[in-house]
Amino acid sequence: MDKNEQFEALGGRKILEVVAKEFYDRLYEHPWLSKFFEEIPQERIEKQQVDFMQAALGGPNVYCGSLPIPAHQHIYIDEEMFDLRQVILIEALKKCGSSTELIDKWLKIDSSFKSRIVKSSIAECEKRFFTDNILAFPNPKDQRKAA
Ligand code: HEM
């Protein structure tokens, strides 16, 4: 099987679209993670994620966004947030009936960016362009504890 046949055997673009919809439905409803997506139309990020994963999983490369490291340089992502996002991703993958092979491959790709996306302080964030905003939101759970 060539690379594209392997991608099709995993479920092809269709399964990526179903998982991305389920995943971002959950992120856009989440009390903490939703804050990072307030300015981003859900359909746009879903399409970017599907295009990106399609190329990363060996399917046709039609992705034309930034690579994950520059795409997140303005976002204060700590380890707790990264791990929480991954728990939600696993739930979405399972809910959509993904094969174990797809889950393993998707998580391997996702995790490979962890050390370069996670920051140890807000000072590590950098604007992507002059008028960009640094995105940093504390976990609402910690704010309740502090109050
Ligand atoms: C907690 C972790 C993460 C958060 C909060 C997060 C949040 C975001 C946000 C807000 C954007 C939109 C940026 C913009 O267009 O202004 C974005 C884009 C994107 N993210 Fe993440 N992300 C996280 C982790 C990841 C990981 C691990 C990957 C690896 C596959 C990833 C892949 C992407 C891609 C491909 C884009 C599209 C970039 C573009 O359109 O140029 N994200 N993310």
Short mmCIF file of C-alpha atoms and ligand atoms in Angstrom, two decimals:
data_model
loop_
_atom_site.label_atom_id
_atom_site.label_comp_id
_atom_site.label_asym_id
_atom_site.label_seq_id
_atom_site.Cartn_x
_atom_site.Cartn_y
_atom_site.Cartn_z
CA MET A 1 0.00 0.00 0.00
CA ASP A 2 1.34 3.46 -0.80
CA LYS A 3 1.10 6.38 1.62
CA ASN A 4 -2.21 7.63 0.23
CA GLU A 5 -3.77 4.15 0.32
CA GLN A 6 -2.70 3.88 3.98
CA PHE A 7 -4.32 7.27 4.64
CA GLU A 8 -7.54 6.07 2.98
CA ALA A 9 -7.44 2.83 5.04
CA LEU A 10 -7.41 4.97 8.21
CA GLY A 11 -10.72 6.51 7.09
CA GLY A 12 -9.41 9.24 4.78
CA ARG A 13 -10.49 12.89 4.89
CA LYS A 14 -14.03 11.94 5.98
CA ILE A 15 -12.98 10.59 9.39
CA LEU A 16 -10.71 13.62 9.96
CA GLU A 17 -13.65 15.96 9.28
CA VAL A 18 -15.94 14.07 11.67
CA VAL A 19 -13.28 14.00 14.43
CA ALA A 20 -12.37 17.70 13.93
CA LYS A 21 -16.05 18.69 14.24
CA GLU A 22 -16.49 16.66 17.44
CA PHE A 23 -13.18 17.94 18.86
CA TYR A 24 -13.80 21.64 18.22
CA ASP A 25 -17.46 21.37 19.32
CA ARG A 26 -16.01 20.27 22.67
CA LEU A 27 -13.24 22.93 22.74
CA TYR A 28 -15.66 25.74 21.81
CA GLU A 29 -17.90 24.73 24.72
CA HIS A 30 -15.10 24.29 27.23
CA PRO A 31 -15.05 26.92 30.03
CA TRP A 32 -11.28 27.49 29.71
CA LEU A 33 -10.12 26.36 26.28
CA SER A 34 -12.95 28.15 24.46
CA LYS A 35 -11.41 31.50 25.47
CA PHE A 36 -8.50 30.94 23.06
CA PHE A 37 -10.86 30.54 20.10
CA GLU A 38 -13.16 33.54 20.65
CA GLU A 39 -11.88 35.36 17.53
CA ILE A 40 -11.56 32.24 15.33
CA PRO A 41 -14.51 30.94 13.27
CA GLN A 42 -14.93 27.25 14.12
CA GLU A 43 -15.25 26.15 10.46
CA ARG A 44 -11.88 27.81 9.69
CA ILE A 45 -9.92 26.09 12.44
CA GLU A 46 -11.61 22.75 11.68
CA LYS A 47 -10.58 23.01 8.03
CA GLN A 48 -7.00 23.99 8.96
CA GLN A 49 -6.76 21.06 11.38
CA VAL A 50 -8.16 18.60 8.80
CA ASP A 51 -5.79 19.85 6.06
CA PHE A 52 -2.85 19.70 8.47
CA MET A 53 -3.60 16.18 9.76
CA GLN A 54 -4.36 14.93 6.23
CA ALA A 55 -0.83 15.89 5.12
CA ALA A 56 0.75 14.63 8.36
CA LEU A 57 -0.99 11.25 8.00
CA GLY A 58 0.24 10.75 4.44
CA GLY A 59 -2.79 12.02 2.48
CA PRO A 60 -2.78 14.80 -0.16
CA ASN A 61 -0.98 17.93 1.05
CA VAL A 62 -3.31 20.90 0.63
CA TYR A 63 -2.37 22.62 3.91
CA CYS A 64 -1.53 26.29 3.51
CA GLY A 65 -1.44 27.62 7.09
CA SER A 66 1.44 28.27 9.46
CA LEU A 67 3.38 25.40 10.96
CA PRO A 68 2.31 24.59 14.54
CA ILE A 69 5.24 26.33 16.28
CA PRO A 70 4.83 29.81 14.71
CA ALA A 71 1.02 29.38 14.77
CA HIS A 72 1.09 29.20 18.59
CA GLN A 73 3.96 31.55 19.46
CA HIS A 74 1.50 34.21 20.74
CA ILE A 75 -0.47 31.73 22.90
CA TYR A 76 0.47 30.98 26.49
CA ILE A 77 -0.03 27.20 26.50
CA ASP A 78 1.11 25.51 29.70
CA GLU A 79 1.45 21.77 30.26
CA GLU A 80 -1.88 21.44 32.06
CA MET A 81 -3.65 23.02 29.10
CA PHE A 82 -1.83 20.90 26.53
CA ASP A 83 -2.68 17.70 28.41
CA LEU A 84 -6.30 18.72 28.90
CA ARG A 85 -6.65 19.44 25.17
CA GLN A 86 -5.24 15.99 24.45
CA VAL A 87 -7.75 14.29 26.79
CA ILE A 88 -10.54 16.04 24.85
CA LEU A 89 -8.94 15.00 21.55
CA ILE A 90 -8.85 11.34 22.68
CA GLU A 91 -12.52 11.54 23.73
CA ALA A 92 -13.44 12.98 20.32
CA LEU A 93 -11.41 10.34 18.43
CA LYS A 94 -13.10 7.53 20.40
CA LYS A 95 -16.60 9.01 20.12
CA CYS A 96 -16.23 9.04 16.32
CA GLY A 97 -15.29 5.35 16.17
CA SER A 98 -11.67 5.93 15.07
CA SER A 99 -9.48 2.85 14.76
CA THR A 100 -6.73 2.28 17.33
CA GLU A 101 -4.24 2.85 14.52
CA LEU A 102 -5.67 6.29 13.71
CA ILE A 103 -5.75 7.26 17.40
CA ASP A 104 -2.11 6.18 17.89
CA LYS A 105 -0.90 7.99 14.77
CA TRP A 106 -2.85 11.18 15.50
CA LEU A 107 -1.60 11.35 19.10
CA LYS A 108 1.98 10.68 18.06
CA ILE A 109 1.88 13.63 15.63
CA ASP A 110 0.09 15.87 18.15
CA SER A 111 2.49 15.00 20.98
CA SER A 112 5.54 15.61 18.80
CA PHE A 113 4.80 19.37 19.05
CA LYS A 114 4.32 19.40 22.83
CA SER A 115 7.79 20.50 23.95
CA ARG A 116 7.88 23.28 21.32
CA ILE A 117 4.34 24.61 21.93
CA VAL A 118 4.25 24.45 25.74
CA LYS A 119 5.77 27.51 27.43
CA SER A 120 6.98 27.84 30.98
CA SER A 121 5.94 31.49 31.30
CA ILE A 122 4.00 34.18 29.47
CA ALA A 123 7.32 35.94 28.80
CA GLU A 124 8.06 33.22 26.22
CA CYS A 125 5.09 34.34 24.07
CA GLU A 126 5.80 36.47 21.00
CA LYS A 127 3.41 38.41 18.77
CA ARG A 128 3.23 37.01 15.23
CA PHE A 129 2.75 40.50 13.75
CA PHE A 130 2.67 44.10 15.02
CA THR A 131 -1.05 44.28 15.95
CA ASP A 132 -1.28 40.70 17.26
CA ASN A 133 -2.55 39.98 20.79
CA ILE A 134 -0.84 37.65 23.25
CA LEU A 135 -3.46 35.11 24.33
CA ALA A 136 -3.21 34.10 27.98
CA PHE A 137 -6.13 33.01 30.12
CA PRO A 138 -5.83 31.41 33.56
CA ASN A 139 -7.76 28.25 34.29
CA PRO A 140 -11.14 29.48 35.69
CA LYS A 141 -10.89 26.67 38.28
CA ASP A 142 -7.75 28.29 39.79
CA GLN A 143 -9.42 31.72 39.83
CA ARG A 144 -12.31 30.29 41.88
CA LYS A 145 -9.81 28.76 44.35
CA ALA A 146 -7.95 32.09 44.67
CA ALA A 147 -11.17 34.12 45.27
C1 HEM B 1 -3.53 23.55 24.29
C2 HEM B 1 -2.99 23.49 23.09
C3 HEM B 1 -3.44 24.31 21.91
C4 HEM B 1 -4.20 25.46 21.85
C5 HEM B 1 -4.82 26.27 23.00
C6 HEM B 1 -4.31 25.82 20.45
C7 HEM B 1 -4.98 26.93 19.96
C8 HEM B 1 -4.96 27.35 18.65
C9 HEM B 1 -5.51 28.60 18.16
C10 HEM B 1 -6.21 29.68 19.01
C11 HEM B 1 -5.30 28.64 16.83
C12 HEM B 1 -5.69 29.77 15.85
C13 HEM B 1 -4.52 30.72 15.60
C14 HEM B 1 -4.94 31.83 14.63
O1 HEM B 1 -5.26 31.55 13.47
O2 HEM B 1 -4.96 33.01 15.04
C15 HEM B 1 -4.62 27.42 16.45
C16 HEM B 1 -4.25 27.08 15.18
C17 HEM B 1 -3.74 25.87 14.81
N1 HEM B 1 -3.37 24.84 15.66
FE1 HEM B 1 -3.50 24.85 17.68
N2 HEM B 1 -3.64 24.88 19.68
C18 HEM B 1 -3.09 23.96 20.53
C19 HEM B 1 -2.32 22.87 20.18
C20 HEM B 1 -2.12 22.43 18.90
C21 HEM B 1 -1.38 21.24 18.55
C22 HEM B 1 -0.71 20.26 19.50
C23 HEM B 1 -1.37 21.18 17.20
C24 HEM B 1 -0.70 20.10 16.40
C25 HEM B 1 -1.21 19.47 15.43
C26 HEM B 1 -2.13 22.32 16.69
C27 HEM B 1 -2.39 22.61 15.38
C28 HEM B 1 -2.90 23.80 14.90
C29 HEM B 1 -2.98 24.17 13.49
C30 HEM B 1 -2.55 23.31 12.31
C31 HEM B 1 -3.50 25.48 13.44
C32 HEM B 1 -3.79 26.33 12.18
C33 HEM B 1 -2.69 27.36 11.94
C34 HEM B 1 -3.00 28.27 10.76
O3 HEM B 1 -4.15 28.38 10.33
O4 HEM B 1 -2.06 28.94 10.25
N3 HEM B 1 -2.58 23.04 17.77
N4 HEM B 1 -4.42 26.66 17.58
#
